[in-house]
Tab-separated table of N, CA and C in Angstrom:
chain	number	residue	atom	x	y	z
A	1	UNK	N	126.958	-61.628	86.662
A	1	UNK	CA	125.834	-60.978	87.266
A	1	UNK	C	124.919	-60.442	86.154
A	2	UNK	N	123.525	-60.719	86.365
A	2	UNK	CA	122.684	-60.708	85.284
A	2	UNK	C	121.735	-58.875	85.811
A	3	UNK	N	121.385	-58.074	84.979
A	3	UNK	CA	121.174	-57.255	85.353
A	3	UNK	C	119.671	-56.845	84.676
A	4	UNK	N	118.473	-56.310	85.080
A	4	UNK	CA	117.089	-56.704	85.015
A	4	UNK	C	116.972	-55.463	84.603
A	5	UNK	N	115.779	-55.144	83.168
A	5	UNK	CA	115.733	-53.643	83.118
A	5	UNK	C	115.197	-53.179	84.001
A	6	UNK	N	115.543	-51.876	84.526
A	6	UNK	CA	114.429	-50.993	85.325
A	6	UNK	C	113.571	-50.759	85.180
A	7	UNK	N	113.332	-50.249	83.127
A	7	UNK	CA	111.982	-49.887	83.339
A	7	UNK	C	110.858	-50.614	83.096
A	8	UNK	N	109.930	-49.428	83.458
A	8	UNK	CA	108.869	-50.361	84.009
A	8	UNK	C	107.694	-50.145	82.484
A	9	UNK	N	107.847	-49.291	81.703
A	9	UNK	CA	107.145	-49.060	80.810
A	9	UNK	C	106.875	-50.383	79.450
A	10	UNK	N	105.849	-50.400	79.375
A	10	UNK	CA	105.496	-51.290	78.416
A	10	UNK	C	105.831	-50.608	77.050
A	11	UNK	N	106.178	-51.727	75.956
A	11	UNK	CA	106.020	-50.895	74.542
A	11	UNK	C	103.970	-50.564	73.957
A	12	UNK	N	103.640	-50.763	74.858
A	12	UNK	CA	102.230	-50.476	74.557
A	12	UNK	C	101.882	-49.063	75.515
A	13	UNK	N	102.689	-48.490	76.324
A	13	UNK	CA	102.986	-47.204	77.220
A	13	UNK	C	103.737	-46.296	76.201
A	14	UNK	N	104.785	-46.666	75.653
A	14	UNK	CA	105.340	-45.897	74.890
A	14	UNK	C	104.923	-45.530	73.508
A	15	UNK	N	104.487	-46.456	72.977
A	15	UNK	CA	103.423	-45.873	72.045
A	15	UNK	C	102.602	-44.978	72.318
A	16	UNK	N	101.904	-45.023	73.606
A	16	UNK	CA	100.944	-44.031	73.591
A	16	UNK	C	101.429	-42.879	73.910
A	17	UNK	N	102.704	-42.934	74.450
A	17	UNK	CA	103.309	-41.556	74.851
A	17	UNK	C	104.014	-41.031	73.369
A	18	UNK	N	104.642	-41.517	72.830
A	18	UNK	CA	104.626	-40.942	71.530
A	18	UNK	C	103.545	-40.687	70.666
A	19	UNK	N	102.423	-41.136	70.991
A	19	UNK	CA	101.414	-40.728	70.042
A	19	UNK	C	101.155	-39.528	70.759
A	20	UNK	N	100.811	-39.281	71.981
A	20	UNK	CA	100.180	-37.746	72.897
A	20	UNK	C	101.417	-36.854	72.411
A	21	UNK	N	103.107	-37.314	72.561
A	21	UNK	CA	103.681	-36.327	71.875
A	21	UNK	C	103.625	-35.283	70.576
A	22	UNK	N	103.839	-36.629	69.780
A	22	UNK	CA	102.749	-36.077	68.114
A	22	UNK	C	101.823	-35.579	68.027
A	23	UNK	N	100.828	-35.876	68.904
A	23	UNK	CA	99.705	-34.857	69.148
A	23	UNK	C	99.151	-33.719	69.307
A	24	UNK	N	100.186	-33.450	70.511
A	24	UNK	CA	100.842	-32.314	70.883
A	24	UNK	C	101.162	-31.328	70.214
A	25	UNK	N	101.868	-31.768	69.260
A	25	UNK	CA	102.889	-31.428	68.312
A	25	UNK	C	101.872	-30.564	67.223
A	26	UNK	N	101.442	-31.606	66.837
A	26	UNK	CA	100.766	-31.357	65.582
A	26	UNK	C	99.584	-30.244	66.222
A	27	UNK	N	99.030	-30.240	67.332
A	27	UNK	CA	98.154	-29.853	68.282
A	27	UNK	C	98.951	-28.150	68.054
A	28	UNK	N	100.027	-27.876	68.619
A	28	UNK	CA	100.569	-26.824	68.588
A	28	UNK	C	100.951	-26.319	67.338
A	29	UNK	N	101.302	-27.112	66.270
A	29	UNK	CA	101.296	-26.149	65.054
A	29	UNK	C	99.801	-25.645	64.216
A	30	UNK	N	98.727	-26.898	64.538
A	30	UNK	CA	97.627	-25.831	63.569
A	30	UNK	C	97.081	-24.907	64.482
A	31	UNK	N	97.870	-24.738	65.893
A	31	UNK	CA	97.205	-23.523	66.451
A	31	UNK	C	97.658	-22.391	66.115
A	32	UNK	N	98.762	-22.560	65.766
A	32	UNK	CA	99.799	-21.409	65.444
A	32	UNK	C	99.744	-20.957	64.355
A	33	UNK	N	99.325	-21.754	63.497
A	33	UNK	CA	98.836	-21.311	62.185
A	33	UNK	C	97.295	-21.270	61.869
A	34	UNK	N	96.762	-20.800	62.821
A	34	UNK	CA	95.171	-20.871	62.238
A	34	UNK	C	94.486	-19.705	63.681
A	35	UNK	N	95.751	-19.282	64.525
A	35	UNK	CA	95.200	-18.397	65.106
A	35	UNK	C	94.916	-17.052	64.766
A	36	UNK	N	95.340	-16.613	63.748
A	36	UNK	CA	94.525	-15.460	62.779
A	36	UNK	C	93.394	-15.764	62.354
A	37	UNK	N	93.021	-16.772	62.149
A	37	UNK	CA	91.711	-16.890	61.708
A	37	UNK	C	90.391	-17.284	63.017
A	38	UNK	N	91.493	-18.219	64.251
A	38	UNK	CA	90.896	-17.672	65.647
A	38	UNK	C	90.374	-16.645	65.856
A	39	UNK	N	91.630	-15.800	66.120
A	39	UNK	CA	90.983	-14.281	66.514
A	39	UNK	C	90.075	-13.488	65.573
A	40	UNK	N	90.016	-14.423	64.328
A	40	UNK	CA	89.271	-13.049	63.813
A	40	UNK	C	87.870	-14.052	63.032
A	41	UNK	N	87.514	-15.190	63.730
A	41	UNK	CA	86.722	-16.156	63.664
A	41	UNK	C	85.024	-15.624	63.347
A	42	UNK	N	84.985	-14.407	64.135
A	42	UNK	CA	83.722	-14.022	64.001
A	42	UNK	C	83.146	-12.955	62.594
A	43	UNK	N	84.341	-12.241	62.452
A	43	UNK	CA	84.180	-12.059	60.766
A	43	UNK	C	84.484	-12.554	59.956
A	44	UNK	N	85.660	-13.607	59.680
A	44	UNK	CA	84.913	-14.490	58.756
A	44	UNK	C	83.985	-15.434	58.520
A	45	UNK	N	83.048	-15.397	60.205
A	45	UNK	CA	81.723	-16.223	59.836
A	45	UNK	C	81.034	-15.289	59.450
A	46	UNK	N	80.596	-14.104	59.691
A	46	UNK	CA	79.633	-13.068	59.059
A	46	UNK	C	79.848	-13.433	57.564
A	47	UNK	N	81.068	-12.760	56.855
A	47	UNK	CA	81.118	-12.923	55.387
A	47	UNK	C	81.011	-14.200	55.130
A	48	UNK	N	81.401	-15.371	55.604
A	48	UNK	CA	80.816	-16.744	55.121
A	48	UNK	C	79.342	-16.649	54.810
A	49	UNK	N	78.634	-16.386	56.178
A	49	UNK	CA	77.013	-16.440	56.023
A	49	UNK	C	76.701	-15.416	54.587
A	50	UNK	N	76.927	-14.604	54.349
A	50	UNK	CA	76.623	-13.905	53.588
A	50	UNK	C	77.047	-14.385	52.277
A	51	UNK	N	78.238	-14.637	51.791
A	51	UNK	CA	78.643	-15.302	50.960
A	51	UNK	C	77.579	-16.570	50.316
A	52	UNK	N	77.312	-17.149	51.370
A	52	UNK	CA	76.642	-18.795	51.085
A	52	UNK	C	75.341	-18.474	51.206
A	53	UNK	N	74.680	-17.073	51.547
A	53	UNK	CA	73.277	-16.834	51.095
A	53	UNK	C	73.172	-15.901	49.638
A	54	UNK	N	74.522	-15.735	49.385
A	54	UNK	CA	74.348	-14.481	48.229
A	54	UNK	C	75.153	-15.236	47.241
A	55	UNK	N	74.844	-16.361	46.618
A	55	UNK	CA	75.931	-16.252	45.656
A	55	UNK	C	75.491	-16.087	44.169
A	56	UNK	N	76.992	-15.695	43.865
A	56	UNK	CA	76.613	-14.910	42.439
A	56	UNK	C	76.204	-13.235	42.745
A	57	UNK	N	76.714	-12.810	43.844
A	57	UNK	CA	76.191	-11.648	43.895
A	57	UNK	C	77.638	-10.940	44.263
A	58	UNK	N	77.878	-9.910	43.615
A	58	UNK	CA	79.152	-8.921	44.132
A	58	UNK	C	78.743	-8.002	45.341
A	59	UNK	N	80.048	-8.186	46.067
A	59	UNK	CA	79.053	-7.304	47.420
A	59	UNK	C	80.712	-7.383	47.213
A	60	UNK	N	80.601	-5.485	47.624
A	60	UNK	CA	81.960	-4.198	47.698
A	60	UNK	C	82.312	-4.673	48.614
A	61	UNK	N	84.278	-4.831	48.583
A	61	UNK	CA	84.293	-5.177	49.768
A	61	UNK	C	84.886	-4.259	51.067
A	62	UNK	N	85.111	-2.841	50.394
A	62	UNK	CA	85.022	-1.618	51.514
A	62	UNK	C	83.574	-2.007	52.048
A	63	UNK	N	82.714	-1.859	51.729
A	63	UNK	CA	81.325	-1.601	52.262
A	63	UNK	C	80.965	-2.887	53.232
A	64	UNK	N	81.658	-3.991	52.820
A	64	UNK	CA	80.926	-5.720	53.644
A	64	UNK	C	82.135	-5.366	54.662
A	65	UNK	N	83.079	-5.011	54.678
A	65	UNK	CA	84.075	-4.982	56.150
A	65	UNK	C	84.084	-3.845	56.531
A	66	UNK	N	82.875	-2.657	56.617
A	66	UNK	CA	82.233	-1.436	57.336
A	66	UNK	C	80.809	-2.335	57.525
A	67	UNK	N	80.697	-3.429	57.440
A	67	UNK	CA	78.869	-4.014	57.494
A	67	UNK	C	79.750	-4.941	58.741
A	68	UNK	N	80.645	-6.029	58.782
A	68	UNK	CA	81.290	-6.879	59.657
A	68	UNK	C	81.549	-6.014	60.570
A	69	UNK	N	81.915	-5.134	60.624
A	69	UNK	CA	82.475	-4.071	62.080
A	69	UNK	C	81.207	-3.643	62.944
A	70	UNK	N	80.692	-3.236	61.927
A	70	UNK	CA	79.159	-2.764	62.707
A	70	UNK	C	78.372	-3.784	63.204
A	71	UNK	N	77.762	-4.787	62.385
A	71	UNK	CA	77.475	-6.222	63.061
A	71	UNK	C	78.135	-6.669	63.836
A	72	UNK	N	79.224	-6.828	64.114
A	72	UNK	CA	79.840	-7.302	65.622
A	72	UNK	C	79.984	-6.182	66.746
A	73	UNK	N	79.837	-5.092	66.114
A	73	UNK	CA	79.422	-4.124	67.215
A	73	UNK	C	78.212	-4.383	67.505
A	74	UNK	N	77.276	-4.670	67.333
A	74	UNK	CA	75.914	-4.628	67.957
A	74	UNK	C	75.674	-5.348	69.253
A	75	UNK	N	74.816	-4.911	69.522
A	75	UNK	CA	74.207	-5.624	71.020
A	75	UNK	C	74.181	-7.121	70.717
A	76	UNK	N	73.473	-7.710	70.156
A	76	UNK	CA	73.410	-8.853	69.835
A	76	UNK	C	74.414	-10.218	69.720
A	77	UNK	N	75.606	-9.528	68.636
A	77	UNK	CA	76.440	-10.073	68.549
A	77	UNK	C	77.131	-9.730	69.966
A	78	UNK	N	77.097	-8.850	70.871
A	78	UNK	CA	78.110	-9.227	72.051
A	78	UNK	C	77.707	-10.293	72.699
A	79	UNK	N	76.631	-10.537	72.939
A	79	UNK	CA	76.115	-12.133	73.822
A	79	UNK	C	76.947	-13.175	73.751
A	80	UNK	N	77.305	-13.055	74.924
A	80	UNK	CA	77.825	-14.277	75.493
A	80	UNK	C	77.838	-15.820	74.504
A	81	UNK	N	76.443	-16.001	74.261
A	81	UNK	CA	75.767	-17.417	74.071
A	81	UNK	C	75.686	-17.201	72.239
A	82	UNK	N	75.938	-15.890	72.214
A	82	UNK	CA	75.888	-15.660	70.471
A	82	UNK	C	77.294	-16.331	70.147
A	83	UNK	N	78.559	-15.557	70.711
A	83	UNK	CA	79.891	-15.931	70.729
A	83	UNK	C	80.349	-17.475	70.517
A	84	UNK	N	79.336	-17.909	71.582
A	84	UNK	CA	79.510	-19.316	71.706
A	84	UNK	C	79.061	-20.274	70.187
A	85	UNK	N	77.658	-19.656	70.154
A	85	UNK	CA	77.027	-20.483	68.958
A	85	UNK	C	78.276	-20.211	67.530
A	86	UNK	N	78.520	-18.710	67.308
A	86	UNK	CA	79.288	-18.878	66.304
A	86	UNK	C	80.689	-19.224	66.262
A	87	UNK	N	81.606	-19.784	67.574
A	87	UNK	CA	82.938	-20.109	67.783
A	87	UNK	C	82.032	-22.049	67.199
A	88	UNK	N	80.960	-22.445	67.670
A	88	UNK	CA	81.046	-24.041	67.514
A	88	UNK	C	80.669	-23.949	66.229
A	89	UNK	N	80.083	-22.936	65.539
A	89	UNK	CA	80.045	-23.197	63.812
A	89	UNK	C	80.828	-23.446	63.094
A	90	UNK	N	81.725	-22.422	63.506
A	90	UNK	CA	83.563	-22.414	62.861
A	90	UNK	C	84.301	-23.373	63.173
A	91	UNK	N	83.953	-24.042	64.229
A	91	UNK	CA	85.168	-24.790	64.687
A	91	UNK	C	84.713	-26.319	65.136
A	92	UNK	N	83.436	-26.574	65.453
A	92	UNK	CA	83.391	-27.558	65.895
A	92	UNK	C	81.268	-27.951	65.423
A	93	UNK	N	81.880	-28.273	63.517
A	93	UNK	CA	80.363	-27.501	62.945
A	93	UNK	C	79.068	-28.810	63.403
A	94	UNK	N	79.753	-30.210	63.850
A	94	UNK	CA	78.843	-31.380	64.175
A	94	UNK	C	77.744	-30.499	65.158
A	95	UNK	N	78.190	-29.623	66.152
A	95	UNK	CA	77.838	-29.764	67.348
A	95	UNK	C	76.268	-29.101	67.014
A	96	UNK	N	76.036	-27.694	65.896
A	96	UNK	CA	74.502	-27.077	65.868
A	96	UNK	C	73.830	-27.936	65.303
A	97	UNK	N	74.841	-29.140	63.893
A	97	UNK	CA	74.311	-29.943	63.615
A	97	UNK	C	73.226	-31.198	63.940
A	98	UNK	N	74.055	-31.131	65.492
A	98	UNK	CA	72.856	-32.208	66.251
A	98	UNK	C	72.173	-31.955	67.424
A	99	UNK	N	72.599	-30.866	67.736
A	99	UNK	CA	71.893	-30.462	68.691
A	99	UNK	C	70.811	-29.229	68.451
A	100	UNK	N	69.639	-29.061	69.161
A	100	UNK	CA	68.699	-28.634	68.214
A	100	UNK	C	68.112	-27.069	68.831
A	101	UNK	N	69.079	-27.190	69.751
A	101	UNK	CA	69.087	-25.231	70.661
A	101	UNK	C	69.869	-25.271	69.735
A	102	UNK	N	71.233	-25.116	69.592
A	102	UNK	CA	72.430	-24.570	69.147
A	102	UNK	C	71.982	-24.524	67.459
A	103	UNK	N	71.102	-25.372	67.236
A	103	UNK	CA	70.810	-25.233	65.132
A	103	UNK	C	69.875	-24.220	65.175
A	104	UNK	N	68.737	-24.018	66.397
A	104	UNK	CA	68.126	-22.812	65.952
A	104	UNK	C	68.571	-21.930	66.356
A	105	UNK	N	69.453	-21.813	67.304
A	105	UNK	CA	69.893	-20.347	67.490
A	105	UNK	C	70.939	-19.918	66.414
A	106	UNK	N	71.590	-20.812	65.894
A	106	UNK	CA	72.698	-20.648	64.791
A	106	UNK	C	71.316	-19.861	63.361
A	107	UNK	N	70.838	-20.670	63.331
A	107	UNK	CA	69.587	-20.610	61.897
A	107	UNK	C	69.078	-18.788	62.330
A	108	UNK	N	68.536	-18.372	63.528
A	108	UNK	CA	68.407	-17.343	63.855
A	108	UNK	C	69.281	-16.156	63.606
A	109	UNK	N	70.543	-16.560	63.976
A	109	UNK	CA	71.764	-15.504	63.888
A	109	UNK	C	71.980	-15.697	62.619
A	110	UNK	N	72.060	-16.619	61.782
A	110	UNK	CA	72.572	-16.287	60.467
A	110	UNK	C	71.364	-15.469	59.422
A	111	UNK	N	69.896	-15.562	59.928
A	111	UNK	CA	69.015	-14.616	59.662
A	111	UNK	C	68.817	-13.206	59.536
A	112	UNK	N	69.613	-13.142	61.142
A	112	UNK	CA	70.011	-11.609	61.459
A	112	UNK	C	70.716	-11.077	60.948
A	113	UNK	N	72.044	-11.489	60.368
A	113	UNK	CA	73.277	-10.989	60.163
A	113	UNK	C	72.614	-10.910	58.295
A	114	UNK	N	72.135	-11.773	57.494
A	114	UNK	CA	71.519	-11.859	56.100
A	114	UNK	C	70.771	-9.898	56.445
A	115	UNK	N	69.542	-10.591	57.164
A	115	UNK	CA	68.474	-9.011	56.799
A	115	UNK	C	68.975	-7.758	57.329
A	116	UNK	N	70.232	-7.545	58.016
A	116	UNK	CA	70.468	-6.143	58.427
A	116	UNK	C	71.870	-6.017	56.929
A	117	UNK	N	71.991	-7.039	56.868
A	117	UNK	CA	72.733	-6.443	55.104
A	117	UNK	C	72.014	-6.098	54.632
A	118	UNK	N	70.924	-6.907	54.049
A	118	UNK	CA	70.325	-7.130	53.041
A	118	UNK	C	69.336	-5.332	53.522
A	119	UNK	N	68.944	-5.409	54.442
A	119	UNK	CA	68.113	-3.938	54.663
A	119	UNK	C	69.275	-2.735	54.732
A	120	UNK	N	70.698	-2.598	55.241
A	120	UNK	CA	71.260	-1.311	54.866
A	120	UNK	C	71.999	-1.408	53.458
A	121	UNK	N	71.839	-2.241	52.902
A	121	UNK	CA	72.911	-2.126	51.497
A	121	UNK	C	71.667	-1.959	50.435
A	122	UNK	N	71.709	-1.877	49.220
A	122	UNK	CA	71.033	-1.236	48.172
A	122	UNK	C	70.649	-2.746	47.546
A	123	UNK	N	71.046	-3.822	48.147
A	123	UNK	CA	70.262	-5.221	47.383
A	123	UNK	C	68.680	-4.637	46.921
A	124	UNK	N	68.033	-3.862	47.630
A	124	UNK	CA	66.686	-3.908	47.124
A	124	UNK	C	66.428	-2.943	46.038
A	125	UNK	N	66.978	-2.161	46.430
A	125	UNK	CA	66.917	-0.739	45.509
A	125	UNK	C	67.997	-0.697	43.880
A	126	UNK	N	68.325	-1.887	43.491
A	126	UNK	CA	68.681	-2.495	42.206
A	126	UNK	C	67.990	-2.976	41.688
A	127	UNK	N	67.400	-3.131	40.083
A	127	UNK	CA	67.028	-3.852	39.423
A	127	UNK	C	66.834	-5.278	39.385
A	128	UNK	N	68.965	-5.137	39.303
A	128	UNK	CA	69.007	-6.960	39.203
A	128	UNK	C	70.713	-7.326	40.198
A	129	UNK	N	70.205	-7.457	41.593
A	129	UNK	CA	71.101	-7.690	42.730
A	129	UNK	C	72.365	-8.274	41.910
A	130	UNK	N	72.191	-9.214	40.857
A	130	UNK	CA	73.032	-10.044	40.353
A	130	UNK	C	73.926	-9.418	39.079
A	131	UNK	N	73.503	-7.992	38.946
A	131	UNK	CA	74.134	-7.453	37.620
A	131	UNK	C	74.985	-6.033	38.403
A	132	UNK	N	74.773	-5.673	39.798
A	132	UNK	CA	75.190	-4.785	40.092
A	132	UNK	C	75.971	-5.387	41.446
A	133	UNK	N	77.234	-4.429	41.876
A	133	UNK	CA	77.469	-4.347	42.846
A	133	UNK	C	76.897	-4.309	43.823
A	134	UNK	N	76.796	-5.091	44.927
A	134	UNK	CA	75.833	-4.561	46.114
A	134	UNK	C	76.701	-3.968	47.125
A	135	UNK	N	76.213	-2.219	47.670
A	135	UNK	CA	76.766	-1.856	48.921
A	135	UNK	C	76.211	-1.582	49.718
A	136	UNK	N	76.809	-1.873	51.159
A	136	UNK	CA	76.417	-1.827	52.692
A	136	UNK	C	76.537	-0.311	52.695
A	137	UNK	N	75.692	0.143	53.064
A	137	UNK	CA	75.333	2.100	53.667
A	137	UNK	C	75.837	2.376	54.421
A	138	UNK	N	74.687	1.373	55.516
A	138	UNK	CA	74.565	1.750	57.058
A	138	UNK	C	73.436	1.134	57.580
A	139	UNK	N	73.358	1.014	59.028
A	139	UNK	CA	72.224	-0.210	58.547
A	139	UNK	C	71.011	1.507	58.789
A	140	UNK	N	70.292	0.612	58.488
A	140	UNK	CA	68.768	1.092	57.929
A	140	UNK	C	67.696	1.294	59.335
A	141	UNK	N	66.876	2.756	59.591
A	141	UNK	CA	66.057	2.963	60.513
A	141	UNK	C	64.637	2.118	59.892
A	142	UNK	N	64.388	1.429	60.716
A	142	UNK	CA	63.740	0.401	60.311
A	142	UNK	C	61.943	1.133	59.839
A	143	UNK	N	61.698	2.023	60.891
A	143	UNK	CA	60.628	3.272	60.623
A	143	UNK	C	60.737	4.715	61.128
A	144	UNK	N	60.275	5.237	60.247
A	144	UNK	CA	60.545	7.061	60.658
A	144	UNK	C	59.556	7.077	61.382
A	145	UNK	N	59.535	7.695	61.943
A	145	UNK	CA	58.169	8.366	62.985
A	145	UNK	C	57.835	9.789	62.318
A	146	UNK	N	56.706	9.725	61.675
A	146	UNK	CA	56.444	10.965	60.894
A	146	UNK	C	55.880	12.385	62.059
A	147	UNK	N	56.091	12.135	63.276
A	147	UNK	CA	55.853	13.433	64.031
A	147	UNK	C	56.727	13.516	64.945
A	148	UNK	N	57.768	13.330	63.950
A	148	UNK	CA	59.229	13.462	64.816
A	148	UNK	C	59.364	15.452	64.609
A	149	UNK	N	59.698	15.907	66.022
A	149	UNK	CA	59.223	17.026	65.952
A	149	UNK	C	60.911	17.917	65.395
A	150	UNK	N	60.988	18.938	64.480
A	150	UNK	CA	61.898	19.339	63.587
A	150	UNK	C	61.994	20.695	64.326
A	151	UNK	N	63.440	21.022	63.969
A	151	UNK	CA	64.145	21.984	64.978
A	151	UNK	C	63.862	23.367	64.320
A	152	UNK	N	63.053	23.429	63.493
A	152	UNK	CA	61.852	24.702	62.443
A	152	UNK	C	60.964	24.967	62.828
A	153	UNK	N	60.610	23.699	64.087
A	153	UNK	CA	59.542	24.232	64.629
A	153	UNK	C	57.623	23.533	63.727
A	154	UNK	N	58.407	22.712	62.887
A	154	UNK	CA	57.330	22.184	62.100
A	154	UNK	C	57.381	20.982	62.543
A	155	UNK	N	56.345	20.377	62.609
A	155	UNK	CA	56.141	18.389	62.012
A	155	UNK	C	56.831	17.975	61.245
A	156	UNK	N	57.339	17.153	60.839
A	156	UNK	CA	58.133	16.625	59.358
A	156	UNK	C	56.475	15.555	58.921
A	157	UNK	N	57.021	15.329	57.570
A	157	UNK	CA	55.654	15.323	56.961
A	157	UNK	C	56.347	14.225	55.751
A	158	UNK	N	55.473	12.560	56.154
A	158	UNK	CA	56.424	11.493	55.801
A	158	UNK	C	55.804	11.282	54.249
């Protein structure tokens, strides 16, 4: 009595199921190892941007991770669509590349995040940005209002 295999799978089925396994596989370890840098994806794109607009420049790094905290605190950076633009920079960088909302809104945000350093840290108020440390303050009131009224009972007087 001659006996017929059962199964029904091709070796061109099983290949592919061992390849989705491996996949898998491999799928689950660089998650596991790259989810610290997941979760914390949005400050190291800040200091990237900054980095790759400043180089050659020392920037403190107490002062740039009190500048990353505050920049992702802002209004701005909570947006929804901000989140989004900077998770596909980090992770999936073709996509601002060709698409031409997502490159200017990326080009925009990395603008923002440059001039509110660049305006609370002392880059301007140095000689030579490149011979000194640069530190983040706080960010910067962009204008005083010189009849801001003073608890003396006077005008302040800009």
């Amino acid at each position: 009595m001659h006996m017929k295999s059962t199964s029904n799978f091709s070796s061109g089925r099983r290949k592919l199921l061992i390849a989705g396994a491996g996949g898998t596989v491999a799928l689950g370890i660089f998650g596991a190892a790259s989810w610290g840098s997941l979760s914390n994806y949005r400050a190291s794109w800040v200091e990237s941007v900054l980095r790759e607009n400043l180089p050659g420049i020392d920037l403190d790094p107490a002062s740039l991770q009190a500048y990353i905290k505050d920049i992702l605190a802002s209004e701005r950076m909570q947006r929804k669509e901000v989140k989004v633009t900077v998770f596909a920079d980090r992770f999936v960088p073709w996509l601002p590349a060709h698409i031409a909302k997502a490159r200017n809104g990326l080009e925009g945000l990395e603008r923002y995040v440059l001039t509110e350093y660049l305006i609370g840290s002392n880059f301007f108020r140095v000689p030579d940005p490149k011979r000194e440390t640069i530190v983040y303050s706080g960010r910067a009131v962009a204008c005083i209002n010189p009849f801001t009224y003073r608890s003396d009972s006077t005008f302040s007087q800009a």
